[in-house]
PDB file of C-alpha atoms in Angstrom:
ATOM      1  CA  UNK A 352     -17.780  -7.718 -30.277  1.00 65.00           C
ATOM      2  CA  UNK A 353     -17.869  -4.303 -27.782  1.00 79.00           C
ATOM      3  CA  UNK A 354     -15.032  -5.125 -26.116  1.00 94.00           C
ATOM      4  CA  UNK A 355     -14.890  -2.385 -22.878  1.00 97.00           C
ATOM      5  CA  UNK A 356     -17.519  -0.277 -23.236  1.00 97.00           C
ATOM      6  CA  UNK A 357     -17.764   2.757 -20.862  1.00 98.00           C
ATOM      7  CA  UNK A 358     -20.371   5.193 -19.988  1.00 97.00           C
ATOM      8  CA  UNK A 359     -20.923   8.577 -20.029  1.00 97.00           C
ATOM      9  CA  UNK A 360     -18.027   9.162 -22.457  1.00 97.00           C
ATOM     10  CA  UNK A 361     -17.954  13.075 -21.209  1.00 97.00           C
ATOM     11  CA  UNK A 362     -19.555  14.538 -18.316  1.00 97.00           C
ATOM     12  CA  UNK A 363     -19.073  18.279 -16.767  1.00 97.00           C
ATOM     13  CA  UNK A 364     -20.180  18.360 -12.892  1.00 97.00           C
ATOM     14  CA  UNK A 365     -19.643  20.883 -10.213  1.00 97.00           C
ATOM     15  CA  UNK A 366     -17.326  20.556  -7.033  1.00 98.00           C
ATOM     16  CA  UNK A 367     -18.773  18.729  -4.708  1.00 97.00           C
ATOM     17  CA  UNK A 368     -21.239  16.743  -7.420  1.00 97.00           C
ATOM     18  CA  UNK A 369     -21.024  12.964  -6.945  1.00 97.00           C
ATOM     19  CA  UNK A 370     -21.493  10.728 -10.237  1.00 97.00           C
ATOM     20  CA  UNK A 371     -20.410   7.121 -10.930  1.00 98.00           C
ATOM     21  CA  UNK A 372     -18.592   5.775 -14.499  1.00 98.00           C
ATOM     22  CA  UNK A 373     -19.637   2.748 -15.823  1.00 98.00           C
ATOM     23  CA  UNK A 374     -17.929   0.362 -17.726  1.00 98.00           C
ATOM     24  CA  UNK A 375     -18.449  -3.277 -18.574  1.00 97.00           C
ATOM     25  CA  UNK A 376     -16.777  -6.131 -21.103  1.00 96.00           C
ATOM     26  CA  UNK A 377     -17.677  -8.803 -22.866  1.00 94.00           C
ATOM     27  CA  UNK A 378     -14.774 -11.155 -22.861  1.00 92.00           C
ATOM     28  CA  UNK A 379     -15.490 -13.088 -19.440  1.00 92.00           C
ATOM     29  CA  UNK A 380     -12.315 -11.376 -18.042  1.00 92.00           C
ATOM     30  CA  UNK A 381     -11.600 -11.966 -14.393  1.00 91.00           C
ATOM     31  CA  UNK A 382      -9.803  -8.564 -13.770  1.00 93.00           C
ATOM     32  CA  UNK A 383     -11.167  -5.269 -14.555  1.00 95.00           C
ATOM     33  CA  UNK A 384      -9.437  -1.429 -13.672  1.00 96.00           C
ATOM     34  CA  UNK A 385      -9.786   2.265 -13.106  1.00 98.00           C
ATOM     35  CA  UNK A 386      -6.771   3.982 -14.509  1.00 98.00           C
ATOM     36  CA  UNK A 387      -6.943   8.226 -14.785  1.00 98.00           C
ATOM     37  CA  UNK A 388      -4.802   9.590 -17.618  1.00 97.00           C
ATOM     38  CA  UNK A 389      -3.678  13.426 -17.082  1.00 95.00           C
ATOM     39  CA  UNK A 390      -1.095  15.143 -19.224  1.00 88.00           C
ATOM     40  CA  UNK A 391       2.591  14.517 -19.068  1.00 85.00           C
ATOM     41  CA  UNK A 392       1.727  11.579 -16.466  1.00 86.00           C
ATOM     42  CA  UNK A 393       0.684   8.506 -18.259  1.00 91.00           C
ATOM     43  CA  UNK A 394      -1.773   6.911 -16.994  1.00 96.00           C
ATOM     44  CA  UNK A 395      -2.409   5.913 -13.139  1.00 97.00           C
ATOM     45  CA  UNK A 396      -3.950   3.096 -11.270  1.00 96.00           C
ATOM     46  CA  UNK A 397      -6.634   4.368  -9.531  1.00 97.00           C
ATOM     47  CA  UNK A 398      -8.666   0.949  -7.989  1.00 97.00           C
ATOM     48  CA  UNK A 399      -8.883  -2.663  -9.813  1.00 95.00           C
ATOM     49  CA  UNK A 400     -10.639  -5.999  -9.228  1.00 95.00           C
ATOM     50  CA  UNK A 401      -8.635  -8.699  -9.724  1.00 90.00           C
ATOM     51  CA  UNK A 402     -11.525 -10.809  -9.450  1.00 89.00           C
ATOM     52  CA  UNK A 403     -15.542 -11.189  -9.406  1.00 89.00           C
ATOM     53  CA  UNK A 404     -16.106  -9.773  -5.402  1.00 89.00           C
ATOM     54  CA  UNK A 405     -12.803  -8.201  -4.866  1.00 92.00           C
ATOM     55  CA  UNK A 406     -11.674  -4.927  -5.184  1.00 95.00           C
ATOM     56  CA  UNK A 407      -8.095  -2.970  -4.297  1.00 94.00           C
ATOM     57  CA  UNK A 408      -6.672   0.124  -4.119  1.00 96.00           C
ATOM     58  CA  UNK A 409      -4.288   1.049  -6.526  1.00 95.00           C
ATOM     59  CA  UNK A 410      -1.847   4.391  -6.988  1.00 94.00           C
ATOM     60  CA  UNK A 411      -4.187   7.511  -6.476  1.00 96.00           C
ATOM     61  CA  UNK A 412      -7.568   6.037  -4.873  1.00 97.00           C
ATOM     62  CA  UNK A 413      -8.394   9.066  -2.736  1.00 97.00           C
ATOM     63  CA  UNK A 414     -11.650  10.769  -3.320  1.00 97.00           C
ATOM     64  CA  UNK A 415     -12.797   7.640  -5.382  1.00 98.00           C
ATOM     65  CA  UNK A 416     -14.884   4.236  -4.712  1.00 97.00           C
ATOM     66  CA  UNK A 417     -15.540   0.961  -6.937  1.00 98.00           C
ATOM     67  CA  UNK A 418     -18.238  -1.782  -7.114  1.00 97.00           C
ATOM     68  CA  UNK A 419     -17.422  -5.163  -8.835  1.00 96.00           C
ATOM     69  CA  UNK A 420     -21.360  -5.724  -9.766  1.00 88.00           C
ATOM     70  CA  UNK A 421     -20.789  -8.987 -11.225  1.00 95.00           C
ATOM     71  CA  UNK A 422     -18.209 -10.230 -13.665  1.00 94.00           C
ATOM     72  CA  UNK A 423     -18.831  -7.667 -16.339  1.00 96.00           C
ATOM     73  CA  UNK A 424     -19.434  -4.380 -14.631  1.00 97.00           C
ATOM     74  CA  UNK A 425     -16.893  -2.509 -12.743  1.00 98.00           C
ATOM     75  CA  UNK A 426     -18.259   0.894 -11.538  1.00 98.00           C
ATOM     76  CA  UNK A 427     -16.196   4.257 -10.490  1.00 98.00           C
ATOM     77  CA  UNK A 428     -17.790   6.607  -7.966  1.00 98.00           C
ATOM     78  CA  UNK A 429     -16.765  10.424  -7.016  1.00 97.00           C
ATOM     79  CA  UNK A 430     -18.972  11.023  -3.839  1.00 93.00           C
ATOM     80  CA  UNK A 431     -18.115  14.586  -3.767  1.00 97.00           C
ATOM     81  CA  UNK A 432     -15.815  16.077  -6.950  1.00 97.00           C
ATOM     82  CA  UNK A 433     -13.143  18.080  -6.738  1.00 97.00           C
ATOM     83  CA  UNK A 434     -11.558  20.345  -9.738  1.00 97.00           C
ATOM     84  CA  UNK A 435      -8.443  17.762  -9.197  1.00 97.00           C
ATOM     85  CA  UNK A 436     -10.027  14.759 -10.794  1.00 98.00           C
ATOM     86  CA  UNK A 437     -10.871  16.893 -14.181  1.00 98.00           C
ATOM     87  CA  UNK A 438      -8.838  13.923 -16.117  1.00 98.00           C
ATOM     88  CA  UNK A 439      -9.922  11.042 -18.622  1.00 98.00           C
ATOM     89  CA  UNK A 440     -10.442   8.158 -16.946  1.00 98.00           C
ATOM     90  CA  UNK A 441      -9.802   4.714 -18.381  1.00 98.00           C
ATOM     91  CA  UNK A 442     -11.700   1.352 -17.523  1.00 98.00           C
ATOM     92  CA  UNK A 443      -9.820  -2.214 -18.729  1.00 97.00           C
ATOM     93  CA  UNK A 444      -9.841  -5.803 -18.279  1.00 95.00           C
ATOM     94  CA  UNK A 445      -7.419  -8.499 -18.440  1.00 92.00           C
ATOM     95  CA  UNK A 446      -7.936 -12.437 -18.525  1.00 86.00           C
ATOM     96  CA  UNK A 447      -5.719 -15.321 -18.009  1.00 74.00           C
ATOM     97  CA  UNK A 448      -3.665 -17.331 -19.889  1.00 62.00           C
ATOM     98  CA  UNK A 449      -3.687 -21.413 -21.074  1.00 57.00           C
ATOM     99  CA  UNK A 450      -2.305 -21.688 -16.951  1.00 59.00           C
ATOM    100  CA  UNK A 451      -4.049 -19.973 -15.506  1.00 58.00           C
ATOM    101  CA  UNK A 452      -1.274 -17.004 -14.864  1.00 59.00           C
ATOM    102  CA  UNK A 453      -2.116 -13.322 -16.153  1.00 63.00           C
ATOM    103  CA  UNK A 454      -2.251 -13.137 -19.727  1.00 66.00           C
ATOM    104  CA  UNK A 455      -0.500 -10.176 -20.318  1.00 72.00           C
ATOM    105  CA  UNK A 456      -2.703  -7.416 -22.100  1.00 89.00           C
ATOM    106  CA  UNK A 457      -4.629  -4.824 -21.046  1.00 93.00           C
ATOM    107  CA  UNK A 458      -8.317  -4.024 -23.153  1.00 95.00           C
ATOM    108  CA  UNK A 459      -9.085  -0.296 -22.945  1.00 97.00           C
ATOM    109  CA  UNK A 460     -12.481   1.314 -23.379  1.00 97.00           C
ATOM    110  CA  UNK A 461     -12.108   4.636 -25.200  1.00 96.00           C
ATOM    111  CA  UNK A 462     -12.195   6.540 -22.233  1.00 97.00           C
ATOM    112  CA  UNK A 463     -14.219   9.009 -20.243  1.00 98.00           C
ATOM    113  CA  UNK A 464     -13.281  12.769 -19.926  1.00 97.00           C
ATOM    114  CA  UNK A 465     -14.930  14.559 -17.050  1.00 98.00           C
ATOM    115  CA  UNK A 466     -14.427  18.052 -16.204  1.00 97.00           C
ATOM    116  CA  UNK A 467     -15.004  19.590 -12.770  1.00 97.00           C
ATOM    117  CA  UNK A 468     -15.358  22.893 -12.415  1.00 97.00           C
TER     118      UNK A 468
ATOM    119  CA  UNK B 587       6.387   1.686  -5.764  1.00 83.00           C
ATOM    120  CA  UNK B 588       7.628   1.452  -8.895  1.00 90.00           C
ATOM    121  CA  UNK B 589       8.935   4.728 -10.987  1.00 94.00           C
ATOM    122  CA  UNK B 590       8.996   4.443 -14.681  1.00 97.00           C
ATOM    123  CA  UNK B 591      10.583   6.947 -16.636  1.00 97.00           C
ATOM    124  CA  UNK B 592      10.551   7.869 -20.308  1.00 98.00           C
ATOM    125  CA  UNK B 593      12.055   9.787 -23.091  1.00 97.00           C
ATOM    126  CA  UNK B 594      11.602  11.715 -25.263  1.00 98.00           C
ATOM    127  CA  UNK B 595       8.635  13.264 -24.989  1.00 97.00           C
ATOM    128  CA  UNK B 596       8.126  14.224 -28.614  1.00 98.00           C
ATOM    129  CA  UNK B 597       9.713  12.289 -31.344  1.00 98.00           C
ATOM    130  CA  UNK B 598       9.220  13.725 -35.123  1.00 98.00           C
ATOM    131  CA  UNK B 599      10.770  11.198 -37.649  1.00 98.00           C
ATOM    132  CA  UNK B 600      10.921  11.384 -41.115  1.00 98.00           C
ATOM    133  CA  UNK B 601       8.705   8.574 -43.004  1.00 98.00           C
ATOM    134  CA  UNK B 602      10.925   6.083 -43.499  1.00 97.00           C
ATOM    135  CA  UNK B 603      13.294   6.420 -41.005  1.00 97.00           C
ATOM    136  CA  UNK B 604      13.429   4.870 -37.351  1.00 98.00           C
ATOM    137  CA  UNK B 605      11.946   6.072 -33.981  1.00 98.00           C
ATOM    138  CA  UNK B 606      13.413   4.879 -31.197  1.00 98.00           C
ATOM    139  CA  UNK B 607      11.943   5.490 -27.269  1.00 98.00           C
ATOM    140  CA  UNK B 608      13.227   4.830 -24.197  1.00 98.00           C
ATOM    141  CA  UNK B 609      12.313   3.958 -20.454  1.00 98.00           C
ATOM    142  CA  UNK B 610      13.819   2.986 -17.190  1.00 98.00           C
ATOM    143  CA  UNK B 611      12.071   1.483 -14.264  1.00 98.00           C
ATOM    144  CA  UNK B 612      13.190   1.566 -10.636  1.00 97.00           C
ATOM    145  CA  UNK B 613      11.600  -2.030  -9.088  1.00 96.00           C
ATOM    146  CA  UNK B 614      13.967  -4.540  -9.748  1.00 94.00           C
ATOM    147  CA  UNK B 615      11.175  -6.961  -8.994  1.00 93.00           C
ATOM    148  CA  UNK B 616       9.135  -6.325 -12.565  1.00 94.00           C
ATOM    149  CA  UNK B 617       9.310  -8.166 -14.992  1.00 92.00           C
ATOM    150  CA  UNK B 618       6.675  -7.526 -17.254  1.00 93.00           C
ATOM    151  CA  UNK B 619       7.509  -4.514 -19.738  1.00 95.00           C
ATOM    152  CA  UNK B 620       4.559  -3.620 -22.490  1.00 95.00           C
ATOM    153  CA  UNK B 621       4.414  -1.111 -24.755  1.00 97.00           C
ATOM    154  CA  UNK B 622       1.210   0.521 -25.929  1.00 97.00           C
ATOM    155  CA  UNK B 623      -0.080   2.733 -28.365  1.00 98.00           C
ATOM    156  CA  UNK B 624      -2.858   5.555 -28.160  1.00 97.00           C
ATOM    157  CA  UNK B 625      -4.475   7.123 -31.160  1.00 96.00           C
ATOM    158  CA  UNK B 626      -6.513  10.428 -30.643  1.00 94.00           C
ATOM    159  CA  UNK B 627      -9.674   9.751 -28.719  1.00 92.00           C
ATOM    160  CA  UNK B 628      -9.257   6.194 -28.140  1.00 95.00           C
ATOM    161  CA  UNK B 629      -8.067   3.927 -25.764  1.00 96.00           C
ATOM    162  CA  UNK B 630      -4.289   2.459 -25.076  1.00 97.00           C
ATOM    163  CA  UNK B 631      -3.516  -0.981 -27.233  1.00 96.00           C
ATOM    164  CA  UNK B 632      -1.111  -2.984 -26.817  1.00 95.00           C
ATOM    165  CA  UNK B 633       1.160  -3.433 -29.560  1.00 96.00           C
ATOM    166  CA  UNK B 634       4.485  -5.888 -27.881  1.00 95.00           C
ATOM    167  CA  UNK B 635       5.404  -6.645 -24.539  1.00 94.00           C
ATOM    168  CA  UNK B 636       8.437  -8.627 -23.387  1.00 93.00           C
ATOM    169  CA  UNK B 637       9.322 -10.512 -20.114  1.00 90.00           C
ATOM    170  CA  UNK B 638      12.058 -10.078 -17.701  1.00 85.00           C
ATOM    171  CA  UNK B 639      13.650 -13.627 -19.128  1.00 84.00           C
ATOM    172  CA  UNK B 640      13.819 -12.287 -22.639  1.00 82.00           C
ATOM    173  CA  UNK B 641      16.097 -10.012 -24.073  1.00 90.00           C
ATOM    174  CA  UNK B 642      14.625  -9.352 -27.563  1.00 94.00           C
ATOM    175  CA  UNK B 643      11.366  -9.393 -28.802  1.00 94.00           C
ATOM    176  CA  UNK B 644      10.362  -8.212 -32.726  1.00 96.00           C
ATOM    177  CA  UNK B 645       6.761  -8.437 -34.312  1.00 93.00           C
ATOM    178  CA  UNK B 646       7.489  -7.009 -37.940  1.00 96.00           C
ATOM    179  CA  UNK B 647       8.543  -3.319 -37.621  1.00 97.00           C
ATOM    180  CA  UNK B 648       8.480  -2.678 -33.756  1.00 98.00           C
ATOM    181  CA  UNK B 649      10.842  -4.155 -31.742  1.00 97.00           C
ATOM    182  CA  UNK B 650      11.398  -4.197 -27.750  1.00 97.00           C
ATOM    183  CA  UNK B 651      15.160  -4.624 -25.691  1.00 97.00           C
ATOM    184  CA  UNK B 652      15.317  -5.175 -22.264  1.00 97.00           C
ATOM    185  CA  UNK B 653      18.187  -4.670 -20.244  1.00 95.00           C
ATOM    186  CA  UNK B 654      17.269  -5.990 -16.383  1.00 94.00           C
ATOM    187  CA  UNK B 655      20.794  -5.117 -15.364  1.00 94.00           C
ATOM    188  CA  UNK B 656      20.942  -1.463 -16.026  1.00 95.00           C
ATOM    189  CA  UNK B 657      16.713  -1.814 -15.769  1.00 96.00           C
ATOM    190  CA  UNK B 658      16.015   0.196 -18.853  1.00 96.00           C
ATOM    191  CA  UNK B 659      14.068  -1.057 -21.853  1.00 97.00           C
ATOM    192  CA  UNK B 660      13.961   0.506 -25.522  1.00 98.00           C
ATOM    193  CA  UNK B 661      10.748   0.133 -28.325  1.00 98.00           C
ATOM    194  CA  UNK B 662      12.161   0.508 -31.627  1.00 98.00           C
ATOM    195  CA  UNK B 663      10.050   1.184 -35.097  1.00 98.00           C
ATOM    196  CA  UNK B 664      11.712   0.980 -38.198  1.00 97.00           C
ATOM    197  CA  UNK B 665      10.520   2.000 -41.809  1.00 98.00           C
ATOM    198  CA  UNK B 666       7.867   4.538 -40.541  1.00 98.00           C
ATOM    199  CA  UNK B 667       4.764   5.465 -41.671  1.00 97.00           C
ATOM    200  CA  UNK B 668       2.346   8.272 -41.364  1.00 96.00           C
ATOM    201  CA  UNK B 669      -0.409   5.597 -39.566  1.00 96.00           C
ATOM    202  CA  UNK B 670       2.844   5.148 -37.181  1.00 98.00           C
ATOM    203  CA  UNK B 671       1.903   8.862 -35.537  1.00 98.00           C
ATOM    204  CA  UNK B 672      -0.036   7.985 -32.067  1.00 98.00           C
ATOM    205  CA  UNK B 673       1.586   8.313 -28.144  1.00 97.00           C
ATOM    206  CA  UNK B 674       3.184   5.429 -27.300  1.00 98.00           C
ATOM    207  CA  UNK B 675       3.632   4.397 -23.201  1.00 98.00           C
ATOM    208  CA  UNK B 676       5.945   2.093 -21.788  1.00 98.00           C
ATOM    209  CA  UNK B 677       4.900   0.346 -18.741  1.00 97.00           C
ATOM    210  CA  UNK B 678       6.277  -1.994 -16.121  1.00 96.00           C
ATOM    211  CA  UNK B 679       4.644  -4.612 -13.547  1.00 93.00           C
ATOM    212  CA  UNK B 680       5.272  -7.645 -11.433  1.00 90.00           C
ATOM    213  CA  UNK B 681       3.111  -9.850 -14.138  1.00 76.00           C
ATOM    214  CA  UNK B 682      -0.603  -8.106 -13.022  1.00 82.00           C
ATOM    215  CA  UNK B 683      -2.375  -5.439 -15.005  1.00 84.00           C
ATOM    216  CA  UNK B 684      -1.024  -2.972 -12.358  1.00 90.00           C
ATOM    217  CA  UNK B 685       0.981  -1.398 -14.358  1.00 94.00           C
ATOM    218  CA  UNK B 686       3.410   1.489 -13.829  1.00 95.00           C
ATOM    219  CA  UNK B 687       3.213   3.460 -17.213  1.00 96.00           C
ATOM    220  CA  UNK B 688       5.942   6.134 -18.553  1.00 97.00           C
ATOM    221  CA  UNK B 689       4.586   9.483 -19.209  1.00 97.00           C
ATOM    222  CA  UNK B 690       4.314   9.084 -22.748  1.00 97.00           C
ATOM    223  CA  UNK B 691       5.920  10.167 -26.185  1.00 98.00           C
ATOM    224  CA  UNK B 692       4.657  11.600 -29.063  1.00 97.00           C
ATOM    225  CA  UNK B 693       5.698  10.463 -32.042  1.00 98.00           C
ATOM    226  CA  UNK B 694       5.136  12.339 -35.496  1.00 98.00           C
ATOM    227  CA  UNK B 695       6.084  10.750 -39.054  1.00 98.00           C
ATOM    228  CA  UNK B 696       6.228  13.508 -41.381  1.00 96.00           C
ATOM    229  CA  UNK B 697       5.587  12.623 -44.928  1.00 91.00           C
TER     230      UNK B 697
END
């Protein structure tokens, strides 16, 4: 069982690159994230989907987009990089409880660090 | 939006001995508090979580206190061990996976 699987697990680009981060799970969760971890600030919301065909913003969504594909793929675009978003950025999903109410956990991929230089 | 704070930053504890962490949250409205647990190049996983209408919550050697009135909550590990060494986060929400994590702690259990 993968779990949250995310792709490219590193990736150097230049300013101004664009590239997209893909993740996807395998436990029919209805809500999937973007969260950016950077040191000495946790980790912060960047865009979620709380369900198949809808997308929000979360915290720190500038210089970012998402696509909900389908129910397993949530994808993270940088149209145009900036050094600023060097950080490792987490994908995760969450499913509901017995009624129907958030379950309460969080599934993290292992992450993927990008560097922008 | 909500402001979670924690402390310390580094914790070294003897094997054996107790680690205790600590985080305060500004949005009275959460009320879901989890605690998680990151090991070098992997992921954050969840390791107990407690709910605004609990004040206790224990699962073996971690435990989790919540205090809505003075909105701080407090993840406590007793008897140590060297596997014990990861950064932990607290986090807070209003019962989504938006969550509001702490900055992070790391703890070391020296042998």
């Amino acid at each position: 069982n993968a779990g949250v699987t995310q792709t490219p697990k590193f990736q150097v680009l230049k300013t101004g690159q664009s590239m997209t981060l893909q993740c996807a799970q395998d436990m029919n969760h209805n809500s999937m994230y973007w969260y950016r971890q950077d040191p000495g600030m946790g980790l912060r919301l960047i865009y979620y989907s709380a369900s198949e065909g809808t997308t929000d913003k979360g915290e720190v969504p500038n210089g970012y987009n998402v696509s909900r594909l389908n129910k397993r793929e949530f994808s993270l675009r940088l149209e145009s990089a900036a050094p600023s978003q060097t950080s490792v950025y987490f994908c995760a999903s969450s499913g509901r409880g017995t009624r129907g109410a958030y379950a309460g956990e969080l599934f993290f991929g292992e992450g993927s660090r990008l560097t922008v230089l | 939006g909500e402001n979670v704070e924690q402390h310390p930053s580094t914790l070294s504890v003897q094997e054996g001995d107790s680690a205790v962490i600590k985080c305060t949250y500004s949005d009275s409205a959460s009320n879901y508090f989890p605690w998680y647990k990151q090991e070098l190049g992997k992921g954050p996983q969840l390791i107990i979580d407690i709910r605004s209408n609990v004040g206790e919550k224990k699962d073996q050697r971690i435990a989790v206190t919540l205090n809505k009135t003075a909105k701080h909550f407090s993840l406590h590990i007793t008897e140590t061990q060297p596997e014990d060494s990861a950064v932990y986060f607290c986090a807070a929400s209003k019962n989504s996976g938006k969550l509001s994590f702490g900055a992070g702690t790391t703890v070391t259990v020296r042998a």
